[in-house]
Amino acid sequence: MNKILLFLFLYANIVFGQTLDTIKKIEIYYGIGAQCFPKDGIYAKSEKFTFEKNNDGNFELVTLHKVWHISEQNATVFSKDSSVTNINKKCDSKVLSDLIISLNTDKQNFSYNFLSSKINKPTTHRIKKLAKELDRSYAIECDGLFDCEYRNETIDSIKKFVHFNNFVDKMNLTNHPMLHIGYQNLARITITSQNNVISYNFSFVNNVIGQPIEKTYNQKYILSSISVNLIANEKIRELIPKNTITYDAFDFNKITNEYIRWYLEN
Protein backbone atom coordinates (compact mmCIF):
# COMPACT_ATOMS: atom_id res chain seq x y z
CA MET A 1 0.00 0.00 0.00
CA ASN A 2 2.83 2.38 0.89
CA LYS A 3 4.51 1.63 -2.46
CA ILE A 4 1.30 2.48 -4.31
CA LEU A 5 0.95 5.77 -2.44
CA LEU A 6 4.59 6.62 -3.16
CA PHE A 7 4.07 5.91 -6.87
CA LEU A 8 0.95 8.09 -6.99
CA PHE A 9 2.78 10.88 -5.19
CA LEU A 10 5.70 10.75 -7.63
CA TYR A 11 3.36 10.58 -10.61
CA ALA A 12 1.32 13.58 -9.47
CA ASN A 13 4.43 15.67 -8.94
CA ILE A 14 5.93 14.74 -12.30
CA VAL A 15 2.77 15.35 -14.31
CA PHE A 16 1.31 18.32 -12.52
CA GLY A 17 4.36 19.76 -10.73
CA GLN A 18 6.06 21.10 -13.84
CA THR A 19 5.35 24.80 -13.80
CA LEU A 20 7.48 27.68 -14.96
CA ASP A 21 8.02 28.63 -11.30
CA THR A 22 9.75 25.33 -10.52
CA ILE A 23 11.61 24.88 -13.81
CA LYS A 24 15.22 26.06 -14.05
CA LYS A 25 16.14 25.12 -17.60
CA ILE A 26 14.58 23.71 -20.77
CA GLU A 27 16.66 22.19 -23.56
CA ILE A 28 15.38 21.24 -27.00
CA TYR A 29 17.73 18.94 -28.91
CA TYR A 30 17.44 17.54 -32.43
CA GLY A 31 19.96 15.35 -34.22
CA ILE A 32 20.08 13.42 -37.47
CA GLY A 33 22.81 11.28 -38.95
CA ALA A 34 23.88 7.99 -40.49
CA GLN A 35 27.04 6.05 -41.11
CA CYS A 36 28.35 7.05 -44.52
CA PHE A 37 30.92 4.28 -45.01
CA PRO A 38 32.82 4.10 -47.24
CA LYS A 39 32.10 7.59 -48.58
CA ASP A 40 33.26 10.85 -47.08
CA GLY A 41 30.94 13.62 -46.01
CA ILE A 42 28.85 14.96 -43.16
CA TYR A 43 27.38 11.99 -41.34
CA ALA A 44 25.70 13.70 -38.42
CA LYS A 45 24.48 17.11 -37.33
CA SER A 46 22.54 18.38 -34.35
CA GLU A 47 21.13 21.47 -32.67
CA LYS A 48 20.46 22.24 -29.03
CA PHE A 49 18.40 25.20 -27.86
CA THR A 50 18.81 26.22 -24.21
CA PHE A 51 16.13 28.19 -22.37
CA GLU A 52 16.96 29.64 -18.96
CA LYS A 53 15.44 32.04 -16.47
CA ASN A 54 16.77 35.58 -16.33
CA ASN A 55 16.98 37.78 -13.23
CA ASP A 56 13.35 38.85 -13.70
CA GLY A 57 12.14 35.25 -13.54
CA ASN A 58 11.23 35.19 -17.23
CA PHE A 59 12.55 32.58 -19.63
CA GLU A 60 14.91 33.43 -22.47
CA LEU A 61 16.22 31.42 -25.39
CA VAL A 62 19.85 31.81 -24.37
CA THR A 63 21.94 29.82 -26.86
CA LEU A 64 21.82 27.67 -29.97
CA HIS A 65 24.55 25.03 -30.05
CA LYS A 66 25.21 23.40 -33.44
CA VAL A 67 27.44 20.35 -33.98
CA TRP A 68 28.67 18.73 -37.20
CA HIS A 69 30.44 15.37 -37.30
CA ILE A 70 32.39 15.02 -40.55
CA SER A 71 34.12 11.98 -42.05
CA GLU A 72 37.23 12.37 -44.18
CA GLN A 73 39.76 10.19 -46.01
CA ASN A 74 37.43 7.33 -46.93
CA ALA A 75 35.67 7.59 -43.59
CA THR A 76 38.80 6.60 -41.63
CA VAL A 77 39.35 10.04 -40.10
CA PHE A 78 36.61 11.91 -38.27
CA SER A 79 36.43 15.51 -37.20
CA LYS A 80 33.96 17.51 -35.20
CA ASP A 81 32.98 21.12 -35.63
CA SER A 82 30.59 23.18 -33.55
CA SER A 83 29.31 26.68 -32.98
CA VAL A 84 27.46 28.43 -30.18
CA THR A 85 25.22 31.40 -30.97
CA ASN A 86 24.11 33.68 -28.16
CA ILE A 87 20.47 34.62 -28.76
CA ASN A 88 19.15 35.96 -25.44
CA LYS A 89 15.59 36.31 -26.71
CA LYS A 90 12.69 36.55 -24.26
CA CYS A 91 10.15 33.73 -24.61
CA ASP A 92 6.39 33.81 -24.45
CA SER A 93 5.45 32.27 -21.09
CA LYS A 94 2.10 31.14 -22.48
CA VAL A 95 3.78 29.13 -25.24
CA LEU A 96 6.19 27.55 -22.77
CA SER A 97 3.33 26.60 -20.45
CA ASP A 98 1.35 25.17 -23.37
CA LEU A 99 4.38 23.11 -24.39
CA ILE A 100 4.70 21.63 -20.89
CA ILE A 101 0.99 20.79 -20.80
CA SER A 102 1.09 19.15 -24.24
CA LEU A 103 4.12 17.06 -23.30
CA ASN A 104 2.22 15.66 -20.32
CA THR A 105 -1.18 15.17 -21.98
CA ASP A 106 -2.12 12.26 -24.23
CA LYS A 107 -4.45 13.66 -26.91
CA GLN A 108 -4.21 10.91 -29.57
CA ASN A 109 -4.73 13.72 -32.09
CA PHE A 110 -2.78 12.36 -35.05
CA SER A 111 -5.85 12.54 -37.27
CA TYR A 112 -7.20 14.35 -40.29
CA ASN A 113 -9.61 16.30 -38.07
CA PHE A 114 -6.68 17.84 -36.24
CA LEU A 115 -4.38 18.26 -39.25
CA SER A 116 -6.82 19.30 -41.98
CA SER A 117 -6.31 23.02 -41.41
CA LYS A 118 -2.59 22.69 -40.70
CA ILE A 119 -1.21 20.86 -43.75
CA ASN A 120 -1.09 21.94 -47.36
CA LYS A 121 -3.27 20.12 -49.86
CA PRO A 122 -1.14 18.29 -52.47
CA THR A 123 -1.13 19.62 -56.03
CA THR A 124 -1.27 17.46 -59.13
CA HIS A 125 2.32 18.47 -59.90
CA ARG A 126 3.46 17.37 -56.46
CA ILE A 127 1.69 14.01 -56.76
CA LYS A 128 3.18 13.35 -60.21
CA LYS A 129 6.66 14.34 -59.03
CA LEU A 130 6.56 11.92 -56.09
CA ALA A 131 5.08 9.20 -58.29
CA LYS A 132 8.01 9.60 -60.67
CA GLU A 133 10.52 9.43 -57.80
CA LEU A 134 8.87 6.23 -56.56
CA ASP A 135 8.64 4.77 -60.07
CA ARG A 136 4.85 4.75 -59.69
CA SER A 137 4.00 7.02 -62.62
CA TYR A 138 1.81 4.26 -64.04
CA ALA A 139 -0.58 4.81 -61.12
CA ILE A 140 -1.49 8.34 -62.19
CA GLU A 141 -0.52 8.68 -65.87
CA CYS A 142 -2.97 7.66 -68.60
CA ASP A 143 -3.43 7.11 -72.32
CA GLY A 144 -7.07 6.44 -73.17
CA LEU A 145 -10.14 8.41 -72.08
CA PHE A 146 -11.41 5.74 -69.67
CA ASP A 147 -7.96 5.24 -68.21
CA CYS A 148 -7.62 8.99 -67.66
CA GLU A 149 -10.93 9.10 -65.86
CA TYR A 150 -9.73 6.42 -63.44
CA ARG A 151 -6.36 8.14 -62.94
CA ASN A 152 -8.05 11.48 -62.31
CA GLU A 153 -10.16 9.84 -59.61
CA THR A 154 -6.97 8.56 -58.00
CA ILE A 155 -5.37 12.00 -58.00
CA ASP A 156 -8.56 13.59 -56.72
CA SER A 157 -8.73 11.03 -53.90
CA ILE A 158 -5.16 11.83 -52.87
CA LYS A 159 -5.87 15.55 -52.89
CA LYS A 160 -8.88 15.11 -50.62
CA PHE A 161 -7.03 12.82 -48.18
CA VAL A 162 -9.82 10.26 -48.61
CA HIS A 163 -7.86 7.42 -46.99
CA PHE A 164 -5.87 9.48 -44.51
CA ASN A 165 -7.27 7.69 -41.45
CA ASN A 166 -6.23 4.35 -42.96
CA PHE A 167 -2.77 5.84 -43.39
CA VAL A 168 -2.68 6.77 -39.69
CA ASP A 169 -3.98 3.35 -38.64
CA LYS A 170 -1.00 1.71 -40.35
CA MET A 171 1.37 3.58 -38.04
CA ASN A 172 2.30 2.17 -34.67
CA LEU A 173 1.89 5.11 -32.30
CA THR A 174 1.51 3.15 -29.08
CA ASN A 175 4.82 1.32 -28.64
CA HIS A 176 8.35 2.44 -27.93
CA PRO A 177 10.15 3.62 -31.08
CA MET A 178 12.31 1.08 -32.88
CA LEU A 179 16.07 1.30 -32.42
CA HIS A 180 18.07 1.55 -35.64
CA ILE A 181 21.78 0.80 -35.62
CA GLY A 182 23.89 3.28 -37.58
CA TYR A 183 21.09 5.78 -38.05
CA GLN A 184 19.49 8.40 -35.86
CA ASN A 185 16.75 10.94 -36.30
CA LEU A 186 15.41 12.11 -32.97
CA ALA A 187 14.52 15.07 -30.81
CA ARG A 188 14.63 15.36 -27.04
CA ILE A 189 13.21 17.96 -24.69
CA THR A 190 14.86 17.98 -21.27
CA ILE A 191 13.20 19.93 -18.47
CA THR A 192 15.28 20.54 -15.36
CA SER A 193 13.28 21.45 -12.27
CA GLN A 194 14.23 21.95 -8.66
CA ASN A 195 13.80 18.28 -7.77
CA ASN A 196 13.91 16.30 -10.99
CA VAL A 197 14.89 16.04 -14.64
CA ILE A 198 12.30 14.84 -17.15
CA SER A 199 13.04 13.96 -20.77
CA TYR A 200 10.60 13.72 -23.67
CA ASN A 201 11.87 11.83 -26.71
CA PHE A 202 10.55 12.17 -30.26
CA SER A 203 11.72 9.49 -32.72
CA PHE A 204 11.45 10.36 -36.42
CA VAL A 205 12.63 6.91 -37.50
CA ASN A 206 9.18 5.29 -37.64
CA ASN A 207 7.32 8.31 -39.02
CA VAL A 208 7.98 11.88 -40.10
CA ILE A 209 6.04 13.47 -37.23
CA GLY A 210 8.15 12.18 -34.32
CA GLN A 211 5.26 10.58 -32.46
CA PRO A 212 4.63 9.02 -30.02
CA ILE A 213 6.35 11.00 -27.27
CA GLU A 214 8.32 8.87 -24.83
CA LYS A 215 8.64 10.32 -21.34
CA THR A 216 11.33 9.31 -18.86
CA TYR A 217 11.90 10.50 -15.32
CA ASN A 218 15.38 11.49 -14.14
CA GLN A 219 16.77 9.60 -17.16
CA LYS A 220 16.67 6.40 -15.07
CA TYR A 221 13.34 5.06 -16.33
CA ILE A 222 11.78 5.31 -12.86
CA LEU A 223 8.66 6.38 -14.70
CA SER A 224 8.15 5.93 -18.42
CA SER A 225 5.07 6.57 -20.52
CA ILE A 226 4.01 6.91 -24.15
CA SER A 227 1.64 9.58 -25.47
CA VAL A 228 0.56 11.21 -28.73
CA ASN A 229 0.05 14.97 -28.85
CA LEU A 230 0.81 16.94 -32.00
CA ILE A 231 0.26 20.23 -30.18
CA ALA A 232 3.78 19.75 -28.81
CA ASN A 233 5.15 19.94 -32.36
CA GLU A 234 3.41 23.27 -32.89
CA LYS A 235 4.65 24.78 -29.63
CA ILE A 236 8.24 23.76 -30.33
CA ARG A 237 8.14 25.57 -33.67
CA GLU A 238 6.76 28.68 -31.97
CA LEU A 239 9.75 28.76 -29.61
CA ILE A 240 12.71 28.27 -31.96
CA PRO A 241 14.12 30.12 -35.00
CA LYS A 242 12.69 29.20 -38.39
CA ASN A 243 15.99 28.75 -40.25
CA THR A 244 16.97 25.60 -38.32
CA ILE A 245 16.81 21.87 -38.98
CA THR A 246 14.78 21.43 -35.78
CA TYR A 247 12.08 23.79 -37.03
CA ASP A 248 11.86 21.79 -40.26
CA ALA A 249 11.80 18.47 -38.40
CA PHE A 250 8.55 19.34 -36.63
CA ASP A 251 6.80 20.64 -39.77
CA PHE A 252 3.37 19.02 -40.26
CA ASN A 253 3.59 19.44 -44.03
CA LYS A 254 6.04 16.53 -44.25
CA ILE A 255 3.00 14.36 -43.57
CA THR A 256 1.54 15.29 -46.98
CA ASN A 257 4.45 13.76 -48.89
CA GLU A 258 4.43 10.74 -46.61
CA TYR A 259 0.72 10.25 -47.25
CA ILE A 260 1.16 10.52 -51.04
CA ARG A 261 3.95 7.92 -50.95
CA TRP A 262 1.84 5.58 -48.81
CA TYR A 263 -1.16 5.95 -51.14
CA LEU A 264 0.84 5.28 -54.29
CA GLU A 265 2.59 2.26 -52.79
CA ASN A 266 -0.63 0.72 -51.49
mmCIF file of C-alpha atoms in Angstrom:
data_model
loop_
_atom_site.group_PDB
_atom_site.id
_atom_site.type_symbol
_atom_site.label_atom_id
_atom_site.label_comp_id
_atom_site.label_asym_id
_atom_site.label_seq_id
_atom_site.Cartn_x
_atom_site.Cartn_y
_atom_site.Cartn_z
ATOM 1 C CA MET A 1 0.000 0.000 0.000
ATOM 2 C CA ASN A 2 2.830 2.376 0.887
ATOM 3 C CA LYS A 3 4.508 1.632 -2.461
ATOM 4 C CA ILE A 4 1.296 2.484 -4.312
ATOM 5 C CA LEU A 5 0.954 5.766 -2.439
ATOM 6 C CA LEU A 6 4.592 6.616 -3.158
ATOM 7 C CA PHE A 7 4.069 5.909 -6.869
ATOM 8 C CA LEU A 8 0.953 8.085 -6.992
ATOM 9 C CA PHE A 9 2.785 10.878 -5.185
ATOM 10 C CA LEU A 10 5.704 10.747 -7.633
ATOM 11 C CA TYR A 11 3.361 10.579 -10.613
ATOM 12 C CA ALA A 12 1.322 13.578 -9.469
ATOM 13 C CA ASN A 13 4.434 15.669 -8.945
ATOM 14 C CA ILE A 14 5.925 14.735 -12.298
ATOM 15 C CA VAL A 15 2.766 15.347 -14.313
ATOM 16 C CA PHE A 16 1.315 18.320 -12.519
ATOM 17 C CA GLY A 17 4.359 19.757 -10.730
ATOM 18 C CA GLN A 18 6.058 21.100 -13.844
ATOM 19 C CA THR A 19 5.349 24.797 -13.796
ATOM 20 C CA LEU A 20 7.484 27.678 -14.957
ATOM 21 C CA ASP A 21 8.015 28.626 -11.303
ATOM 22 C CA THR A 22 9.747 25.334 -10.522
ATOM 23 C CA ILE A 23 11.610 24.884 -13.806
ATOM 24 C CA LYS A 24 15.217 26.058 -14.051
ATOM 25 C CA LYS A 25 16.139 25.116 -17.599
ATOM 26 C CA ILE A 26 14.580 23.715 -20.768
ATOM 27 C CA GLU A 27 16.659 22.189 -23.561
ATOM 28 C CA ILE A 28 15.378 21.243 -27.004
ATOM 29 C CA TYR A 29 17.730 18.938 -28.912
ATOM 30 C CA TYR A 30 17.444 17.543 -32.425
ATOM 31 C CA GLY A 31 19.959 15.346 -34.218
ATOM 32 C CA ILE A 32 20.078 13.418 -37.471
ATOM 33 C CA GLY A 33 22.810 11.279 -38.952
ATOM 34 C CA ALA A 34 23.883 7.995 -40.491
ATOM 35 C CA GLN A 35 27.040 6.053 -41.115
ATOM 36 C CA CYS A 36 28.350 7.045 -44.523
ATOM 37 C CA PHE A 37 30.917 4.278 -45.006
ATOM 38 C CA PRO A 38 32.823 4.100 -47.241
ATOM 39 C CA LYS A 39 32.099 7.591 -48.582
ATOM 40 C CA ASP A 40 33.265 10.847 -47.080
ATOM 41 C CA GLY A 41 30.936 13.620 -46.013
ATOM 42 C CA ILE A 42 28.851 14.960 -43.164
ATOM 43 C CA TYR A 43 27.380 11.994 -41.342
ATOM 44 C CA ALA A 44 25.702 13.699 -38.418
ATOM 45 C CA LYS A 45 24.479 17.110 -37.325
ATOM 46 C CA SER A 46 22.543 18.376 -34.347
ATOM 47 C CA GLU A 47 21.129 21.472 -32.667
ATOM 48 C CA LYS A 48 20.461 22.236 -29.029
ATOM 49 C CA PHE A 49 18.398 25.200 -27.856
ATOM 50 C CA THR A 50 18.806 26.218 -24.214
ATOM 51 C CA PHE A 51 16.127 28.187 -22.374
ATOM 52 C CA GLU A 52 16.959 29.639 -18.956
ATOM 53 C CA LYS A 53 15.441 32.043 -16.466
ATOM 54 C CA ASN A 54 16.768 35.584 -16.331
ATOM 55 C CA ASN A 55 16.981 37.780 -13.231
ATOM 56 C CA ASP A 56 13.351 38.849 -13.695
ATOM 57 C CA GLY A 57 12.145 35.248 -13.535
ATOM 58 C CA ASN A 58 11.229 35.189 -17.232
ATOM 59 C CA PHE A 59 12.548 32.584 -19.633
ATOM 60 C CA GLU A 60 14.911 33.430 -22.475
ATOM 61 C CA LEU A 61 16.218 31.415 -25.391
ATOM 62 C CA VAL A 62 19.851 31.814 -24.368
ATOM 63 C CA THR A 63 21.937 29.820 -26.860
ATOM 64 C CA LEU A 64 21.824 27.671 -29.967
ATOM 65 C CA HIS A 65 24.546 25.032 -30.048
ATOM 66 C CA LYS A 66 25.210 23.398 -33.440
ATOM 67 C CA VAL A 67 27.437 20.351 -33.980
ATOM 68 C CA TRP A 68 28.665 18.732 -37.204
ATOM 69 C CA HIS A 69 30.443 15.368 -37.302
ATOM 70 C CA ILE A 70 32.386 15.022 -40.549
ATOM 71 C CA SER A 71 34.115 11.979 -42.055
ATOM 72 C CA GLU A 72 37.231 12.366 -44.177
ATOM 73 C CA GLN A 73 39.756 10.185 -46.009
ATOM 74 C CA ASN A 74 37.430 7.335 -46.932
ATOM 75 C CA ALA A 75 35.675 7.588 -43.587
ATOM 76 C CA THR A 76 38.801 6.595 -41.634
ATOM 77 C CA VAL A 77 39.351 10.038 -40.095
ATOM 78 C CA PHE A 78 36.614 11.912 -38.268
ATOM 79 C CA SER A 79 36.435 15.512 -37.198
ATOM 80 C CA LYS A 80 33.955 17.511 -35.199
ATOM 81 C CA ASP A 81 32.977 21.123 -35.625
ATOM 82 C CA SER A 82 30.585 23.180 -33.551
ATOM 83 C CA SER A 83 29.313 26.680 -32.981
ATOM 84 C CA VAL A 84 27.455 28.430 -30.182
ATOM 85 C CA THR A 85 25.218 31.395 -30.967
ATOM 86 C CA ASN A 86 24.105 33.679 -28.161
ATOM 87 C CA ILE A 87 20.472 34.616 -28.764
ATOM 88 C CA ASN A 88 19.146 35.961 -25.439
ATOM 89 C CA LYS A 89 15.593 36.312 -26.712
ATOM 90 C CA LYS A 90 12.693 36.548 -24.260
ATOM 91 C CA CYS A 91 10.153 33.726 -24.605
ATOM 92 C CA ASP A 92 6.390 33.813 -24.451
ATOM 93 C CA SER A 93 5.455 32.267 -21.085
ATOM 94 C CA LYS A 94 2.102 31.142 -22.479
ATOM 95 C CA VAL A 95 3.783 29.131 -25.244
ATOM 96 C CA LEU A 96 6.186 27.545 -22.771
ATOM 97 C CA SER A 97 3.333 26.601 -20.449
ATOM 98 C CA ASP A 98 1.346 25.172 -23.368
ATOM 99 C CA LEU A 99 4.376 23.109 -24.388
ATOM 100 C CA ILE A 100 4.699 21.633 -20.890
ATOM 101 C CA ILE A 101 0.992 20.787 -20.796
ATOM 102 C CA SER A 102 1.087 19.151 -24.236
ATOM 103 C CA LEU A 103 4.117 17.057 -23.296
ATOM 104 C CA ASN A 104 2.216 15.663 -20.323
ATOM 105 C CA THR A 105 -1.183 15.169 -21.980
ATOM 106 C CA ASP A 106 -2.117 12.261 -24.234
ATOM 107 C CA LYS A 107 -4.454 13.658 -26.914
ATOM 108 C CA GLN A 108 -4.210 10.910 -29.567
ATOM 109 C CA ASN A 109 -4.733 13.721 -32.089
ATOM 110 C CA PHE A 110 -2.780 12.360 -35.046
ATOM 111 C CA SER A 111 -5.854 12.539 -37.271
ATOM 112 C CA TYR A 112 -7.199 14.348 -40.288
ATOM 113 C CA ASN A 113 -9.608 16.297 -38.074
ATOM 114 C CA PHE A 114 -6.677 17.842 -36.244
ATOM 115 C CA LEU A 115 -4.379 18.260 -39.250
ATOM 116 C CA SER A 116 -6.816 19.297 -41.984
ATOM 117 C CA SER A 117 -6.308 23.022 -41.407
ATOM 118 C CA LYS A 118 -2.588 22.689 -40.705
ATOM 119 C CA ILE A 119 -1.214 20.864 -43.746
ATOM 120 C CA ASN A 120 -1.090 21.943 -47.364
ATOM 121 C CA LYS A 121 -3.268 20.117 -49.861
ATOM 122 C CA PRO A 122 -1.135 18.290 -52.467
ATOM 123 C CA THR A 123 -1.132 19.616 -56.027
ATOM 124 C CA THR A 124 -1.269 17.461 -59.130
ATOM 125 C CA HIS A 125 2.325 18.470 -59.898
ATOM 126 C CA ARG A 126 3.458 17.370 -56.458
ATOM 127 C CA ILE A 127 1.687 14.015 -56.757
ATOM 128 C CA LYS A 128 3.181 13.347 -60.206
ATOM 129 C CA LYS A 129 6.660 14.338 -59.032
ATOM 130 C CA LEU A 130 6.558 11.921 -56.094
ATOM 131 C CA ALA A 131 5.083 9.198 -58.290
ATOM 132 C CA LYS A 132 8.013 9.595 -60.666
ATOM 133 C CA GLU A 133 10.517 9.427 -57.798
ATOM 134 C CA LEU A 134 8.873 6.231 -56.556
ATOM 135 C CA ASP A 135 8.639 4.766 -60.067
ATOM 136 C CA ARG A 136 4.855 4.749 -59.693
ATOM 137 C CA SER A 137 4.002 7.017 -62.615
ATOM 138 C CA TYR A 138 1.810 4.264 -64.044
ATOM 139 C CA ALA A 139 -0.583 4.808 -61.119
ATOM 140 C CA ILE A 140 -1.488 8.335 -62.195
ATOM 141 C CA GLU A 141 -0.521 8.679 -65.874
ATOM 142 C CA CYS A 142 -2.972 7.656 -68.595
ATOM 143 C CA ASP A 143 -3.428 7.111 -72.317
ATOM 144 C CA GLY A 144 -7.069 6.435 -73.166
ATOM 145 C CA LEU A 145 -10.136 8.413 -72.080
ATOM 146 C CA PHE A 146 -11.411 5.744 -69.666
ATOM 147 C CA ASP A 147 -7.958 5.241 -68.208
ATOM 148 C CA CYS A 148 -7.616 8.990 -67.659
ATOM 149 C CA GLU A 149 -10.927 9.098 -65.859
ATOM 150 C CA TYR A 150 -9.726 6.417 -63.444
ATOM 151 C CA ARG A 151 -6.363 8.141 -62.941
ATOM 152 C CA ASN A 152 -8.045 11.482 -62.308
ATOM 153 C CA GLU A 153 -10.160 9.838 -59.611
ATOM 154 C CA THR A 154 -6.968 8.556 -58.005
ATOM 155 C CA ILE A 155 -5.373 12.002 -58.004
ATOM 156 C CA ASP A 156 -8.559 13.589 -56.716
ATOM 157 C CA SER A 157 -8.728 11.032 -53.903
ATOM 158 C CA ILE A 158 -5.162 11.826 -52.871
ATOM 159 C CA LYS A 159 -5.870 15.551 -52.890
ATOM 160 C CA LYS A 160 -8.884 15.107 -50.621
ATOM 161 C CA PHE A 161 -7.027 12.820 -48.181
ATOM 162 C CA VAL A 162 -9.817 10.261 -48.611
ATOM 163 C CA HIS A 163 -7.856 7.421 -46.994
ATOM 164 C CA PHE A 164 -5.867 9.477 -44.505
ATOM 165 C CA ASN A 165 -7.272 7.693 -41.447
ATOM 166 C CA ASN A 166 -6.233 4.353 -42.964
ATOM 167 C CA PHE A 167 -2.773 5.841 -43.392
ATOM 168 C CA VAL A 168 -2.679 6.772 -39.694
ATOM 169 C CA ASP A 169 -3.980 3.352 -38.644
ATOM 170 C CA LYS A 170 -1.004 1.706 -40.346
ATOM 171 C CA MET A 171 1.374 3.578 -38.045
ATOM 172 C CA ASN A 172 2.297 2.174 -34.674
ATOM 173 C CA LEU A 173 1.890 5.110 -32.300
ATOM 174 C CA THR A 174 1.505 3.154 -29.078
ATOM 175 C CA ASN A 175 4.821 1.322 -28.643
ATOM 176 C CA HIS A 176 8.351 2.437 -27.935
ATOM 177 C CA PRO A 177 10.153 3.617 -31.083
ATOM 178 C CA MET A 178 12.309 1.078 -32.881
ATOM 179 C CA LEU A 179 16.073 1.298 -32.423
ATOM 180 C CA HIS A 180 18.067 1.545 -35.637
ATOM 181 C CA ILE A 181 21.783 0.802 -35.621
ATOM 182 C CA GLY A 182 23.888 3.278 -37.581
ATOM 183 C CA TYR A 183 21.091 5.781 -38.051
ATOM 184 C CA GLN A 184 19.492 8.402 -35.856
ATOM 185 C CA ASN A 185 16.748 10.940 -36.304
ATOM 186 C CA LEU A 186 15.413 12.109 -32.969
ATOM 187 C CA ALA A 187 14.516 15.066 -30.806
ATOM 188 C CA ARG A 188 14.628 15.365 -27.040
ATOM 189 C CA ILE A 189 13.210 17.958 -24.686
ATOM 190 C CA THR A 190 14.865 17.985 -21.274
ATOM 191 C CA ILE A 191 13.196 19.933 -18.470
ATOM 192 C CA THR A 192 15.277 20.541 -15.362
ATOM 193 C CA SER A 193 13.284 21.447 -12.268
ATOM 194 C CA GLN A 194 14.229 21.950 -8.656
ATOM 195 C CA ASN A 195 13.800 18.281 -7.768
ATOM 196 C CA ASN A 196 13.912 16.299 -10.989
ATOM 197 C CA VAL A 197 14.888 16.036 -14.637
ATOM 198 C CA ILE A 198 12.299 14.837 -17.148
ATOM 199 C CA SER A 199 13.039 13.961 -20.774
ATOM 200 C CA TYR A 200 10.598 13.720 -23.674
ATOM 201 C CA ASN A 201 11.869 11.829 -26.715
ATOM 202 C CA PHE A 202 10.553 12.169 -30.265
ATOM 203 C CA SER A 203 11.716 9.491 -32.722
ATOM 204 C CA PHE A 204 11.445 10.362 -36.424
ATOM 205 C CA VAL A 205 12.629 6.910 -37.498
ATOM 206 C CA ASN A 206 9.184 5.291 -37.639
ATOM 207 C CA ASN A 207 7.321 8.311 -39.021
ATOM 208 C CA VAL A 208 7.977 11.882 -40.096
ATOM 209 C CA ILE A 209 6.041 13.469 -37.233
ATOM 210 C CA GLY A 210 8.151 12.184 -34.320
ATOM 211 C CA GLN A 211 5.265 10.581 -32.456
ATOM 212 C CA PRO A 212 4.629 9.020 -30.023
ATOM 213 C CA ILE A 213 6.347 10.996 -27.272
ATOM 214 C CA GLU A 214 8.322 8.866 -24.827
ATOM 215 C CA LYS A 215 8.640 10.323 -21.343
ATOM 216 C CA THR A 216 11.326 9.305 -18.863
ATOM 217 C CA TYR A 217 11.899 10.499 -15.317
ATOM 218 C CA ASN A 218 15.382 11.492 -14.144
ATOM 219 C CA GLN A 219 16.774 9.597 -17.161
ATOM 220 C CA LYS A 220 16.673 6.397 -15.074
ATOM 221 C CA TYR A 221 13.340 5.059 -16.331
ATOM 222 C CA ILE A 222 11.783 5.306 -12.855
ATOM 223 C CA LEU A 223 8.662 6.377 -14.696
ATOM 224 C CA SER A 224 8.152 5.928 -18.420
ATOM 225 C CA SER A 225 5.071 6.571 -20.525
ATOM 226 C CA ILE A 226 4.012 6.915 -24.151
ATOM 227 C CA SER A 227 1.642 9.575 -25.473
ATOM 228 C CA VAL A 228 0.558 11.212 -28.732
ATOM 229 C CA ASN A 229 0.054 14.968 -28.851
ATOM 230 C CA LEU A 230 0.813 16.939 -31.998
ATOM 231 C CA ILE A 231 0.262 20.230 -30.182
ATOM 232 C CA ALA A 232 3.777 19.751 -28.808
ATOM 233 C CA ASN A 233 5.149 19.944 -32.357
ATOM 234 C CA GLU A 234 3.405 23.269 -32.892
ATOM 235 C CA LYS A 235 4.652 24.778 -29.635
ATOM 236 C CA ILE A 236 8.238 23.757 -30.326
ATOM 237 C CA ARG A 237 8.138 25.570 -33.675
ATOM 238 C CA GLU A 238 6.764 28.677 -31.969
ATOM 239 C CA LEU A 239 9.754 28.765 -29.615
ATOM 240 C CA ILE A 240 12.714 28.270 -31.963
ATOM 241 C CA PRO A 241 14.123 30.123 -35.002
ATOM 242 C CA LYS A 242 12.694 29.203 -38.392
ATOM 243 C CA ASN A 243 15.994 28.751 -40.246
ATOM 244 C CA THR A 244 16.969 25.599 -38.320
ATOM 245 C CA ILE A 245 16.813 21.872 -38.975
ATOM 246 C CA THR A 246 14.777 21.434 -35.778
ATOM 247 C CA TYR A 247 12.076 23.795 -37.034
ATOM 248 C CA ASP A 248 11.855 21.792 -40.263
ATOM 249 C CA ALA A 249 11.803 18.466 -38.403
ATOM 250 C CA PHE A 250 8.545 19.342 -36.628
ATOM 251 C CA ASP A 251 6.801 20.636 -39.775
ATOM 252 C CA PHE A 252 3.374 19.025 -40.257
ATOM 253 C CA ASN A 253 3.593 19.438 -44.030
ATOM 254 C CA LYS A 254 6.036 16.534 -44.248
ATOM 255 C CA ILE A 255 2.998 14.364 -43.567
ATOM 256 C CA THR A 256 1.541 15.290 -46.975
ATOM 257 C CA ASN A 257 4.449 13.761 -48.886
ATOM 258 C CA GLU A 258 4.427 10.736 -46.609
ATOM 259 C CA TYR A 259 0.718 10.246 -47.245
ATOM 260 C CA ILE A 260 1.162 10.521 -51.035
ATOM 261 C CA ARG A 261 3.949 7.922 -50.945
ATOM 262 C CA TRP A 262 1.844 5.584 -48.813
ATOM 263 C CA TYR A 263 -1.156 5.952 -51.140
ATOM 264 C CA LEU A 264 0.839 5.281 -54.290
ATOM 265 C CA GLU A 265 2.586 2.259 -52.788
ATOM 266 C CA ASN A 266 -0.628 0.715 -51.489
#
